[in-house]
Amino acid sequence: MTVKAFGAYAGDKPLEPMDISRRSVGPHDVRIEIVFCGVCHSDIHQVRSEWAGTLYPCVPGHEIVGRVSSVGAHVTSHQVDDLVGVGCIVDSCKRCDDCSDGLENYCDHMVGTYNGPTPDAPGHTLGGYSQQIVVHERYVLRISHPEEQLAAVAPLLCAGITTYSPLRHWNVGPGHKVGVVGIGGLGHMGIKLANAMGAHVVAFTTSESKREAAKALGAYEVVVSRNADEMAAHIKSLDFILNTVAAPHDLDAFLVLLKRDGTMTLVGAPATPHPSPEVFSLIMKRRSLAGSMIGGIPETQEMLDFCAEHGIVADIELIRADGINEAYERMLKGDVKYRFVIDTASLAA
Ligand code: NAP
Ligand code: ZN
């Protein structure tokens, strides 16, 4: 089936309208009419070929919400008319230890929602900046938020799970002082989620303009990281730091804020490496530097249910598909509070 989409034909070209095809529904497939799709900074890295291996045409988008329009004969978990979501994963081997543990995100054969290998035309997956997608039922999530919140639910499918998973893995909860570095799409969700888990949240931003806004999101304290005195006030005091920054920066400045046995987990994925941190920043207090990538399907469902229960959604700015190039430029300047979401109805116009 041919549907309308927005994507790029090369890394140095703006995104533009294109027609793409979606496969017919197989026995375990779910066809979804996409209603909204969030705009992740990974979309920019990938569509502009900042990470290795982008295939063109590239249709980004892995924060997908929509309504089921048909299901395959063997589908048991979803029905026509259900509100559902699709995040960063549309396939995996389904057999390895990672898949068996529900950690499909770490499967060596995980297929990303865009730019992943597939027998479908054109030979790589095409993402959510489109009217429709067909996905194996295993990778389709249930949404129980009220329908009027649907646009603001979309960013949970990547920004939400990417921050929820490490906060859970490192057991963040009451009594913990937790830093969230970089208050963009991921960071603002990190503040909301760590707050809902009961932690004392400290937001670290390079943007003076986000000082008050970060408090409104649930941070008890806000540090403008360019201010050395403000940083010094938190030395050796944090149990855990979630670092979402999309660009290379000085990691030592944050590692020294951890108390003994503290961990800083990197989820930001800049196009070029960070300067290597000092070994002494790690050994002096037995600190750890770690990484984490999105989350598995069961944990993504757990995160969506947690957010529905706690009334958590993203703070969004709704845009038309043809506003995507301008939205990218604004994201690169940090000028978004805090996630752009495409209204896919605009693709038909
Ligand atoms: P975003 O909305 O653009 O936010 C990134 C934030 O980083 C900015 O708002 C800014 O916050 C801070 N920042 C500081 N210096 C920066 C600079 N020179 N350039 C850009 N940002 C700077 O991005 P996002 O969608 O949250 O994604 C953040 C990173 O996570 C990206 O690299 C993305 O690819 C990656 N990511 C990783 C995973 C994973 O699984 N690990 C999943 C999704 C995304 P302040 O203004 O507060 O300083
Ligand atoms: Zn993403």
Short mmCIF file of C-alpha atoms and ligand atoms in Angstrom, two decimals, residues 39-46 51 62-63 88 106 158-159 161-163 180-188 204-210 225-226 243-249 266-271 291-295 330-336 338-339, ligand 1:
data_model
loop_
_atom_site.label_atom_id
_atom_site.label_comp_id
_atom_site.label_asym_id
_atom_site.label_seq_id
_atom_site.Cartn_x
_atom_site.Cartn_y
_atom_site.Cartn_z
CA VAL A 39 10.74 14.21 16.81
CA CYS A 40 13.84 12.79 18.56
CA HIS A 41 17.36 14.23 18.30
CA SER A 42 18.38 10.78 17.00
CA ASP A 43 16.27 11.56 13.93
CA ILE A 44 18.58 14.51 13.20
CA HIS A 45 21.79 12.49 13.84
CA GLN A 46 20.54 9.74 11.54
CA TRP A 51 26.16 8.39 12.76
CA HIS A 62 10.29 6.33 16.26
CA GLU A 63 7.83 7.93 18.65
CA CYS A 88 12.46 2.37 18.29
CA TYR A 106 20.16 -5.38 23.19
CA CYS A 158 11.59 6.90 22.91
CA ALA A 159 12.34 9.79 25.28
CA ILE A 161 11.66 4.62 27.84
CA THR A 162 15.25 5.79 27.29
CA THR A 163 15.13 7.65 30.60
CA VAL A 180 19.57 14.97 35.04
CA VAL A 181 21.94 16.64 32.58
CA GLY A 182 20.56 18.35 29.42
CA ILE A 183 16.95 19.45 29.58
CA GLY A 184 15.69 18.56 26.12
CA GLY A 185 13.26 15.86 25.01
CA LEU A 186 14.95 13.07 27.01
CA GLY A 187 16.02 15.24 29.93
CA HIS A 188 12.58 16.70 30.62
CA PHE A 204 21.75 20.56 35.02
CA THR A 205 21.29 22.84 32.02
CA THR A 206 23.43 25.09 29.86
CA SER A 207 20.39 27.32 29.28
CA GLU A 208 19.68 30.04 31.86
CA SER A 209 16.20 30.30 30.28
CA LYS A 210 15.33 26.79 31.52
CA SER A 225 26.35 24.08 34.43
CA ARG A 226 28.39 26.95 32.98
CA ASN A 243 23.31 12.42 31.11
CA THR A 244 21.21 13.12 28.00
CA VAL A 245 23.39 15.74 26.28
CA ALA A 246 23.48 15.42 22.48
CA ALA A 247 26.99 16.88 22.07
CA PRO A 248 30.54 16.08 23.27
CA HIS A 249 31.35 17.74 26.61
CA LEU A 266 25.18 8.27 29.34
CA VAL A 267 22.14 8.09 27.08
CA GLY A 268 23.05 11.01 24.81
CA ALA A 269 24.71 9.75 21.63
CA PRO A 270 26.79 12.57 20.09
CA ALA A 271 28.15 12.28 16.57
CA GLY A 291 25.57 3.64 29.14
CA SER A 292 22.03 2.58 28.32
CA MET A 293 20.04 2.23 25.09
CA ILE A 294 16.23 2.71 24.95
CA GLY A 295 14.53 -0.25 26.70
CA ARG A 330 15.28 25.01 16.56
CA MET A 331 16.25 21.75 18.33
CA LEU A 332 19.90 22.33 17.45
CA LYS A 333 19.63 25.70 19.22
CA GLY A 334 17.90 24.12 22.24
CA ASP A 335 14.78 26.14 21.33
CA VAL A 336 12.01 23.65 22.13
CA TYR A 338 10.49 20.08 25.15
CA ARG A 339 9.46 17.88 22.21
P1 NAP B 1 17.32 17.38 22.50
O1 NAP B 1 15.84 17.46 22.75
O2 NAP B 1 17.90 18.14 21.39
O3 NAP B 1 18.02 17.77 23.92
C1 NAP B 1 19.41 17.70 24.09
C2 NAP B 1 19.80 18.69 25.19
O4 NAP B 1 21.21 18.59 25.44
C3 NAP B 1 19.59 20.14 24.82
O5 NAP B 1 18.25 20.58 25.02
C4 NAP B 1 20.54 20.85 25.75
O6 NAP B 1 19.96 20.97 27.04
C5 NAP B 1 21.67 19.85 25.91
N1 NAP B 1 22.86 20.35 25.21
C6 NAP B 1 23.88 20.99 25.79
N2 NAP B 1 24.80 21.33 24.90
C7 NAP B 1 24.36 20.92 23.72
C8 NAP B 1 24.88 21.01 22.40
N3 NAP B 1 26.07 21.60 22.15
N4 NAP B 1 24.15 20.49 21.40
C9 NAP B 1 22.98 19.89 21.64
N5 NAP B 1 22.44 19.76 22.90
C10 NAP B 1 23.12 20.29 23.91
O7 NAP B 1 17.76 15.86 22.27
P2 NAP B 1 17.07 14.50 22.79
O8 NAP B 1 16.05 14.07 21.79
O9 NAP B 1 16.72 14.65 24.20
O10 NAP B 1 18.29 13.49 22.62
C11 NAP B 1 19.47 13.67 23.39
C12 NAP B 1 20.54 12.70 22.93
O11 NAP B 1 20.13 11.37 23.29
C13 NAP B 1 20.78 12.66 21.42
O12 NAP B 1 22.17 12.50 21.19
C14 NAP B 1 20.01 11.42 20.97
O13 NAP B 1 20.52 10.86 19.79
C15 NAP B 1 20.27 10.52 22.15
N6 NAP B 1 19.32 9.42 22.31
C16 NAP B 1 19.81 8.25 22.82
C17 NAP B 1 18.97 7.19 23.06
C18 NAP B 1 19.49 5.94 23.70
O14 NAP B 1 18.85 4.90 23.57
N7 NAP B 1 20.59 5.99 24.43
C19 NAP B 1 17.61 7.29 22.74
C20 NAP B 1 17.14 8.50 22.23
C21 NAP B 1 18.00 9.56 22.03
P3 NAP B 1 20.23 22.27 27.96
O15 NAP B 1 19.69 23.43 27.17
O16 NAP B 1 19.42 21.98 29.17
O17 NAP B 1 21.70 22.35 28.24
#
